[in-house]
PDB file of C-alpha atoms in Angstrom:
ATOM      1  CA  MET A 272       6.591 -17.937 -33.337  1.00  0.00           C
ATOM      2  CA  ASN A 273       8.743 -16.536 -30.539  1.00  0.00           C
ATOM      3  CA  SER A 274       7.192 -16.320 -27.115  1.00  0.00           C
ATOM      4  CA  ILE A 275       8.580 -14.746 -23.947  1.00  0.00           C
ATOM      5  CA  ASN A 276       7.436 -17.572 -21.679  1.00  0.00           C
ATOM      6  CA  ASN A 277       8.692 -18.701 -18.294  1.00  0.00           C
ATOM      7  CA  THR A 278      11.344 -20.945 -19.856  1.00  0.00           C
ATOM      8  CA  SER A 279      12.673 -17.995 -21.861  1.00  0.00           C
ATOM      9  CA  LYS A 280      12.907 -15.805 -18.792  1.00  0.00           C
ATOM     10  CA  ILE A 281      14.596 -18.468 -16.672  1.00  0.00           C
ATOM     11  CA  LEU A 282      17.106 -19.389 -19.407  1.00  0.00           C
ATOM     12  CA  GLY A 283      17.929 -15.729 -20.042  1.00  0.00           C
ATOM     13  CA  VAL A 284      18.430 -15.079 -16.334  1.00  0.00           C
ATOM     14  CA  ALA A 285      20.624 -18.201 -16.027  1.00  0.00           C
ATOM     15  CA  PHE A 286      22.959 -16.977 -18.794  1.00  0.00           C
ATOM     16  CA  LEU A 287      23.113 -13.486 -17.288  1.00  0.00           C
ATOM     17  CA  LEU A 288      23.784 -14.853 -13.815  1.00  0.00           C
ATOM     18  CA  GLN A 289      26.763 -16.796 -15.153  1.00  0.00           C
ATOM     19  CA  PHE A 290      28.137 -13.755 -16.928  1.00  0.00           C
ATOM     20  CA  VAL A 291      27.765 -11.432 -13.926  1.00  0.00           C
ATOM     21  CA  THR A 292      29.192 -13.752 -11.254  1.00  0.00           C
ATOM     22  CA  SER A 293      32.110 -14.819 -13.464  1.00  0.00           C
ATOM     23  CA  LEU A 294      32.874 -11.184 -14.278  1.00  0.00           C
ATOM     24  CA  ILE A 295      32.790 -10.113 -10.633  1.00  0.00           C
ATOM     25  CA  SER A 296      34.957 -13.013  -9.478  1.00  0.00           C
ATOM     26  CA  GLY A 297      37.494 -13.235 -12.283  1.00  0.00           C
ATOM     27  CA  THR A 298      37.826  -9.623 -13.367  1.00  0.00           C
ATOM     28  CA  ILE A 299      37.043  -7.480 -10.332  1.00  0.00           C
ATOM     29  CA  LEU A 300      37.782  -9.443  -7.156  1.00  0.00           C
ATOM     30  CA  ARG A 301      40.651 -11.640  -8.355  1.00  0.00           C
ATOM     31  CA  GLN A 302      42.524  -8.787 -10.022  1.00  0.00           C
ATOM     32  CA  SER A 303      42.244  -6.788  -6.804  1.00  0.00           C
ATOM     33  CA  LEU A 304      43.940  -9.572  -4.854  1.00  0.00           C
ATOM     34  CA  ILE A 305      46.328 -11.514  -7.097  1.00  0.00           C
ATOM     35  CA  VAL A 306      49.448  -9.904  -8.544  1.00  0.00           C
ATOM     36  CA  PRO A 307      50.588 -12.059 -11.477  1.00  0.00           C
ATOM     37  CA  GLY A 308      54.089 -13.418 -10.947  1.00  0.00           C
ATOM     38  CA  ASN A 309      54.409 -12.032  -7.414  1.00  0.00           C
ATOM     39  CA  ILE A 310      53.184 -14.444  -4.748  1.00  0.00           C
ATOM     40  CA  SER A 311      54.536 -12.349  -1.878  1.00  0.00           C
ATOM     41  CA  GLU A 312      52.580  -9.233  -2.856  1.00  0.00           C
ATOM     42  CA  SER A 313      49.544 -11.363  -3.614  1.00  0.00           C
ATOM     43  CA  MET A 314      49.610 -12.903  -0.142  1.00  0.00           C
ATOM     44  CA  ILE A 315      49.986  -9.508   1.496  1.00  0.00           C
ATOM     45  CA  ASN A 316      47.018  -8.230  -0.524  1.00  0.00           C
ATOM     46  CA  ILE A 317      44.953 -11.211   0.545  1.00  0.00           C
ATOM     47  CA  ALA A 318      45.940 -10.835   4.208  1.00  0.00           C
ATOM     48  CA  ASN A 319      45.069  -7.136   4.167  1.00  0.00           C
ATOM     49  CA  ASN A 320      41.793  -7.721   2.357  1.00  0.00           C
ATOM     50  CA  ALA A 321      40.431 -10.863   3.993  1.00  0.00           C
ATOM     51  CA  LEU A 322      36.824  -9.747   3.514  1.00  0.00           C
ATOM     52  CA  LEU A 323      37.436  -9.302  -0.211  1.00  0.00           C
ATOM     53  CA  MET A 324      38.941 -12.782  -0.426  1.00  0.00           C
ATOM     54  CA  ARG A 325      35.947 -14.243   1.403  1.00  0.00           C
ATOM     55  CA  ALA A 326      33.664 -12.381  -0.987  1.00  0.00           C
ATOM     56  CA  ASN A 327      35.573 -13.900  -3.884  1.00  0.00           C
ATOM     57  CA  ILE A 328      35.070 -17.373  -2.446  1.00  0.00           C
ATOM     58  CA  LEU A 329      31.352 -16.689  -1.920  1.00  0.00           C
ATOM     59  CA  VAL A 330      30.870 -15.386  -5.459  1.00  0.00           C
ATOM     60  CA  ASP A 331      32.621 -18.463  -6.860  1.00  0.00           C
ATOM     61  CA  VAL A 332      30.289 -20.717  -4.870  1.00  0.00           C
ATOM     62  CA  LEU A 333      27.345 -18.776  -6.320  1.00  0.00           C
ATOM     63  CA  THR A 334      28.905 -19.215  -9.764  1.00  0.00           C
ATOM     64  CA  ALA A 335      29.087 -22.982  -9.180  1.00  0.00           C
ATOM     65  CA  LEU A 336      25.414 -23.048  -8.231  1.00  0.00           C
ATOM     66  CA  GLY A 337      24.651 -20.936 -11.290  1.00  0.00           C
ATOM     67  CA  ILE A 338      26.446 -23.439 -13.518  1.00  0.00           C
ATOM     68  CA  ILE A 339      24.197 -26.239 -12.284  1.00  0.00           C
ATOM     69  CA  PHE A 340      21.159 -23.979 -12.674  1.00  0.00           C
ATOM     70  CA  LEU A 341      22.096 -23.065 -16.257  1.00  0.00           C
ATOM     71  CA  GLY A 342      22.885 -26.682 -17.119  1.00  0.00           C
ATOM     72  CA  ALA A 343      19.532 -27.868 -15.763  1.00  0.00           C
ATOM     73  CA  ILE A 344      17.579 -25.241 -17.722  1.00  0.00           C
ATOM     74  CA  LEU A 345      19.527 -25.998 -20.910  1.00  0.00           C
ATOM     75  CA  PHE A 346      18.821 -29.708 -20.377  1.00  0.00           C
ATOM     76  CA  ILE A 347      15.104 -29.096 -19.921  1.00  0.00           C
ATOM     77  CA  THR A 348      15.025 -26.820 -22.973  1.00  0.00           C
ATOM     78  CA  LEU A 349      17.130 -28.964 -25.327  1.00  0.00           C
ATOM     79  CA  ARG A 350      16.494 -32.563 -24.297  1.00  0.00           C
ATOM     80  CA  LYS A 351      13.818 -32.910 -26.998  1.00  0.00           C
ATOM     81  CA  GLN A 352      16.580 -32.606 -29.586  1.00  0.00           C
ATOM     82  CA  ASN A 353      18.623 -35.468 -28.167  1.00  0.00           C
ATOM     83  CA  GLU A 354      18.151 -36.430 -24.543  1.00  0.00           C
ATOM     84  CA  LYS A 355      21.323 -38.512 -24.317  1.00  0.00           C
ATOM     85  CA  ILE A 356      23.571 -35.696 -25.541  1.00  0.00           C
ATOM     86  CA  ALA A 357      21.774 -33.206 -23.303  1.00  0.00           C
ATOM     87  CA  LEU A 358      22.237 -35.492 -20.294  1.00  0.00           C
ATOM     88  CA  VAL A 359      25.966 -35.903 -20.962  1.00  0.00           C
ATOM     89  CA  ALA A 360      26.297 -32.119 -21.324  1.00  0.00           C
ATOM     90  CA  LEU A 361      24.473 -31.632 -18.015  1.00  0.00           C
ATOM     91  CA  GLY A 362      26.897 -34.090 -16.417  1.00  0.00           C
ATOM     92  CA  PHE A 363      29.837 -31.991 -17.631  1.00  0.00           C
ATOM     93  CA  TYR A 364      28.228 -28.851 -16.172  1.00  0.00           C
ATOM     94  CA  ILE A 365      27.715 -30.541 -12.810  1.00  0.00           C
ATOM     95  CA  LEU A 366      31.359 -31.698 -12.815  1.00  0.00           C
ATOM     96  CA  GLU A 367      32.428 -28.163 -13.780  1.00  0.00           C
ATOM     97  CA  ALA A 368      30.525 -26.748 -10.802  1.00  0.00           C
ATOM     98  CA  ALA A 369      32.022 -29.374  -8.477  1.00  0.00           C
ATOM     99  CA  LEU A 370      35.564 -28.515  -9.589  1.00  0.00           C
ATOM    100  CA  LEU A 371      34.991 -24.804  -9.053  1.00  0.00           C
ATOM    101  CA  ALA A 372      33.488 -25.382  -5.603  1.00  0.00           C
ATOM    102  CA  ALA A 373      36.325 -27.760  -4.637  1.00  0.00           C
ATOM    103  CA  SER A 374      38.932 -25.189  -5.659  1.00  0.00           C
ATOM    104  CA  ARG A 375      37.560 -22.828  -3.020  1.00  0.00           C
ATOM    105  CA  ILE A 376      39.078 -25.112  -0.365  1.00  0.00           C
ATOM    106  CA  ALA A 377      42.503 -24.130  -1.681  1.00  0.00           C
ATOM    107  CA  ALA A 378      41.350 -20.504  -1.792  1.00  0.00           C
ATOM    108  CA  LEU A 379      40.414 -20.619   1.897  1.00  0.00           C
ATOM    109  CA  SER A 380      43.767 -22.250   2.675  1.00  0.00           C
ATOM    110  CA  LEU A 381      45.515 -19.465   0.781  1.00  0.00           C
ATOM    111  CA  LEU A 382      43.681 -16.903   2.916  1.00  0.00           C
ATOM    112  CA  ARG A 383      44.801 -18.570   6.156  1.00  0.00           C
ATOM    113  CA  ILE A 384      48.386 -18.977   4.939  1.00  0.00           C
ATOM    114  CA  SER A 385      48.493 -15.366   3.771  1.00  0.00           C
ATOM    115  CA  GLN A 386      47.307 -14.086   7.151  1.00  0.00           C
ATOM    116  CA  GLU A 387      49.985 -16.136   8.885  1.00  0.00           C
ATOM    117  CA  TYR A 388      52.553 -14.932   6.346  1.00  0.00           C
ATOM    118  CA  ALA A 389      51.718 -11.289   7.051  1.00  0.00           C
ATOM    119  CA  THR A 390      51.863 -11.624  10.838  1.00  0.00           C
ATOM    120  CA  THR A 391      55.054 -13.690  11.110  1.00  0.00           C
ATOM    121  CA  GLY A 392      57.448 -11.549   9.104  1.00  0.00           C
ATOM    122  CA  HIS A 393      57.042 -13.079   5.644  1.00  0.00           C
ATOM    123  CA  PRO A 394      58.859 -16.419   6.120  1.00  0.00           C
ATOM    124  CA  VAL A 395      59.950 -18.037   2.876  1.00  0.00           C
ATOM    125  CA  PHE A 396      58.449 -21.444   3.662  1.00  0.00           C
ATOM    126  CA  LEU A 397      54.961 -19.900   3.968  1.00  0.00           C
ATOM    127  CA  GLN A 398      55.494 -18.149   0.659  1.00  0.00           C
ATOM    128  CA  THR A 399      56.239 -21.545  -0.898  1.00  0.00           C
ATOM    129  CA  ILE A 400      53.142 -23.088   0.660  1.00  0.00           C
ATOM    130  CA  GLY A 401      51.042 -20.112  -0.407  1.00  0.00           C
ATOM    131  CA  ASN A 402      52.263 -20.414  -3.963  1.00  0.00           C
ATOM    132  CA  LEU A 403      51.317 -24.102  -3.950  1.00  0.00           C
ATOM    133  CA  ALA A 404      47.831 -23.219  -2.674  1.00  0.00           C
ATOM    134  CA  LEU A 405      47.424 -20.582  -5.380  1.00  0.00           C
ATOM    135  CA  GLU A 406      48.578 -22.955  -8.122  1.00  0.00           C
ATOM    136  CA  SER A 407      46.224 -25.676  -6.863  1.00  0.00           C
ATOM    137  CA  MET A 408      43.345 -23.192  -6.690  1.00  0.00           C
ATOM    138  CA  ASP A 409      43.959 -22.012 -10.252  1.00  0.00           C
ATOM    139  CA  PHE A 410      44.589 -25.430 -11.769  1.00  0.00           C
ATOM    140  CA  VAL A 411      41.362 -26.922 -10.385  1.00  0.00           C
ATOM    141  CA  GLY A 412      39.209 -23.777 -10.389  1.00  0.00           C
ATOM    142  CA  ILE A 413      40.335 -22.325 -13.719  1.00  0.00           C
ATOM    143  CA  THR A 414      42.122 -24.859 -15.941  1.00  0.00           C
ATOM    144  CA  LEU A 415      40.254 -28.110 -15.181  1.00  0.00           C
ATOM    145  CA  HIS A 416      37.046 -26.150 -14.667  1.00  0.00           C
ATOM    146  CA  MET A 417      37.437 -24.581 -18.130  1.00  0.00           C
ATOM    147  CA  LEU A 418      38.275 -27.923 -19.746  1.00  0.00           C
ATOM    148  CA  VAL A 419      35.076 -29.540 -18.494  1.00  0.00           C
ATOM    149  CA  PHE A 420      33.045 -26.460 -19.426  1.00  0.00           C
ATOM    150  CA  CYS A 421      34.318 -26.667 -23.022  1.00  0.00           C
ATOM    151  CA  PHE A 422      33.126 -30.254 -23.389  1.00  0.00           C
ATOM    152  CA  GLY A 423      29.710 -29.456 -21.947  1.00  0.00           C
ATOM    153  CA  GLY A 424      29.453 -26.204 -23.892  1.00  0.00           C
ATOM    154  CA  ILE A 425      30.196 -27.900 -27.210  1.00  0.00           C
ATOM    155  CA  LEU A 426      27.388 -30.402 -26.625  1.00  0.00           C
ATOM    156  CA  PHE A 427      24.832 -27.886 -25.380  1.00  0.00           C
ATOM    157  CA  TYR A 428      25.599 -25.324 -28.091  1.00  0.00           C
ATOM    158  CA  TYR A 429      25.402 -28.044 -30.744  1.00  0.00           C
ATOM    159  CA  LEU A 430      21.886 -28.833 -29.525  1.00  0.00           C
ATOM    160  CA  LEU A 431      21.112 -25.125 -29.295  1.00  0.00           C
ATOM    161  CA  ASP A 432      22.081 -24.725 -32.951  1.00  0.00           C
ATOM    162  CA  LYS A 433      20.126 -27.825 -33.921  1.00  0.00           C
ATOM    163  CA  SER A 434      16.991 -26.650 -32.111  1.00  0.00           C
ATOM    164  CA  ARG A 435      16.862 -23.192 -33.755  1.00  0.00           C
ATOM    165  CA  ILE A 436      15.264 -21.747 -30.625  1.00  0.00           C
ATOM    166  CA  VAL A 437      17.562 -18.733 -31.027  1.00  0.00           C
ATOM    167  CA  PRO A 438      19.016 -17.212 -34.226  1.00  0.00           C
ATOM    168  CA  ARG A 439      21.683 -19.451 -35.699  1.00  0.00           C
ATOM    169  CA  ALA A 440      24.256 -16.654 -35.499  1.00  0.00           C
ATOM    170  CA  LEU A 441      23.983 -16.772 -31.693  1.00  0.00           C
ATOM    171  CA  SER A 442      24.201 -20.550 -31.348  1.00  0.00           C
ATOM    172  CA  LEU A 443      27.147 -20.721 -33.765  1.00  0.00           C
ATOM    173  CA  TRP A 444      28.881 -17.918 -31.875  1.00  0.00           C
ATOM    174  CA  GLY A 445      28.788 -20.006 -28.724  1.00  0.00           C
ATOM    175  CA  LEU A 446      29.687 -23.262 -30.458  1.00  0.00           C
ATOM    176  CA  ILE A 447      32.575 -21.934 -32.556  1.00  0.00           C
ATOM    177  CA  THR A 448      34.219 -19.799 -29.865  1.00  0.00           C
ATOM    178  CA  VAL A 449      34.388 -22.706 -27.407  1.00  0.00           C
ATOM    179  CA  PHE A 450      36.926 -24.537 -29.588  1.00  0.00           C
ATOM    180  CA  PRO A 451      39.746 -21.949 -29.260  1.00  0.00           C
ATOM    181  CA  MET A 452      39.199 -22.027 -25.484  1.00  0.00           C
ATOM    182  CA  LEU A 453      39.465 -25.805 -25.526  1.00  0.00           C
ATOM    183  CA  ILE A 454      42.755 -25.613 -27.437  1.00  0.00           C
ATOM    184  CA  ALA A 455      44.138 -22.985 -25.036  1.00  0.00           C
ATOM    185  CA  THR A 456      43.039 -24.994 -21.993  1.00  0.00           C
ATOM    186  CA  LEU A 457      44.567 -28.243 -23.229  1.00  0.00           C
ATOM    187  CA  SER A 458      47.765 -26.322 -23.958  1.00  0.00           C
ATOM    188  CA  ALA A 459      47.766 -24.906 -20.411  1.00  0.00           C
ATOM    189  CA  ILE A 460      47.385 -28.398 -18.948  1.00  0.00           C
ATOM    190  CA  LEU A 461      50.464 -29.434 -20.927  1.00  0.00           C
ATOM    191  CA  GLY A 462      52.369 -26.442 -19.545  1.00  0.00           C
ATOM    192  CA  TYR A 463      52.136 -24.060 -22.490  1.00  0.00           C
ATOM    193  CA  GLU A 464      50.207 -20.852 -21.905  1.00  0.00           C
ATOM    194  CA  LEU A 465      48.534 -19.456 -25.027  1.00  0.00           C
ATOM    195  CA  PRO A 466      47.404 -15.814 -25.438  1.00  0.00           C
ATOM    196  CA  PHE A 467      44.162 -14.641 -23.831  1.00  0.00           C
ATOM    197  CA  PHE A 468      42.710 -13.611 -27.206  1.00  0.00           C
ATOM    198  CA  LEU A 469      41.716 -17.267 -27.707  1.00  0.00           C
ATOM    199  CA  TYR A 470      39.259 -16.851 -24.824  1.00  0.00           C
ATOM    200  CA  PHE A 471      38.119 -13.326 -25.636  1.00  0.00           C
ATOM    201  CA  PRO A 472      35.598 -14.038 -28.474  1.00  0.00           C
ATOM    202  CA  TYR A 473      33.474 -16.081 -26.059  1.00  0.00           C
ATOM    203  CA  VAL A 474      33.531 -13.585 -23.191  1.00  0.00           C
ATOM    204  CA  PRO A 475      30.474 -11.454 -24.155  1.00  0.00           C
ATOM    205  CA  PHE A 476      28.461 -14.419 -25.443  1.00  0.00           C
ATOM    206  CA  GLU A 477      26.555 -15.228 -22.239  1.00  0.00           C
ATOM    207  CA  LEU A 478      25.638 -11.556 -21.786  1.00  0.00           C
ATOM    208  CA  VAL A 479      24.403 -11.175 -25.368  1.00  0.00           C
ATOM    209  CA  ILE A 480      22.418 -14.413 -25.521  1.00  0.00           C
ATOM    210  CA  GLY A 481      20.955 -13.816 -22.058  1.00  0.00           C
ATOM    211  CA  VAL A 482      19.691 -10.368 -22.988  1.00  0.00           C
ATOM    212  CA  TRP A 483      18.445 -11.579 -26.376  1.00  0.00           C
ATOM    213  CA  ILE A 484      16.445 -14.426 -24.833  1.00  0.00           C
ATOM    214  CA  LEU A 485      14.922 -12.142 -22.189  1.00  0.00           C
ATOM    215  CA  VAL A 486      13.859  -9.592 -24.807  1.00  0.00           C
ATOM    216  CA  LYS A 487      12.897 -11.823 -27.754  1.00  0.00           C
ATOM    217  CA  GLY A 488      12.009 -15.128 -26.136  1.00  0.00           C
ATOM    218  CA  ILE A 489      12.711 -18.549 -27.622  1.00  0.00           C
ATOM    219  CA  LYS A 490      10.997 -20.882 -30.040  1.00  0.00           C
ATOM    220  CA  ILE A 491       9.784 -24.020 -28.344  1.00  0.00           C
ATOM    221  CA  PRO A 492      11.583 -26.940 -30.053  1.00  0.00           C
ATOM    222  CA  GLU A 493       9.626 -29.809 -31.550  1.00  0.00           C
ATOM    223  CA  MET A 494      10.271 -33.370 -30.429  1.00  0.00           C
ATOM    224  CA  LYS A 495      12.889 -35.082 -32.581  1.00  0.00           C
ATOM    225  CA  SER A 496      12.739 -38.812 -33.122  1.00  0.00           C
ATOM    226  CA  GLU A 497      15.946 -40.673 -32.202  1.00  0.00           C
ATOM    227  CA  ASN A 498      17.252 -43.497 -34.328  1.00  0.00           C
TER     228      ASN A 498
END
């Protein structure tokens, strides 16, 4: 029988928190600052909107904390299925959060470089340094961050499907749509950018499952014996 207990509420809120902070950072704030393929205009945008850039950094730090929060709640909820797998998945989530938080160092550097770039007449050498900061920020905070998330997500969503605490259609949605993201991320690491549609099927998942859990609750999983 489903029950809207404290675990349900916390898990639902954790999924929603991840969706909201990621949406604000990646879709709203980043797109207001970064002009794809134009580092000069991007740096001018950042210099002229320093508060927005700082807000972006802050939201990403909150996202990193939210990742650990979500991972901990998923671990508590799913460890009865297989504690070892759940612990490894939690480790991936913690590493994911650490990578995202570490990438904000490059983001702060990009802010400082952009301000200097705007006040010193746009020297080319600062543009080169700024581009390096942006690439470092994106590689650690997006590409590596996404790679680690995929590994942790596969493990957690496997346990979520195994536990049947939510409808199987939801758990399979999360599990299946992580694999195209993993392929796209590995391709990006190798220098080949694949289309965004490989990421798109997963995008609304955290919103949908968060709302579903808050409204319907979850089934408390039974203890599974490990061989």
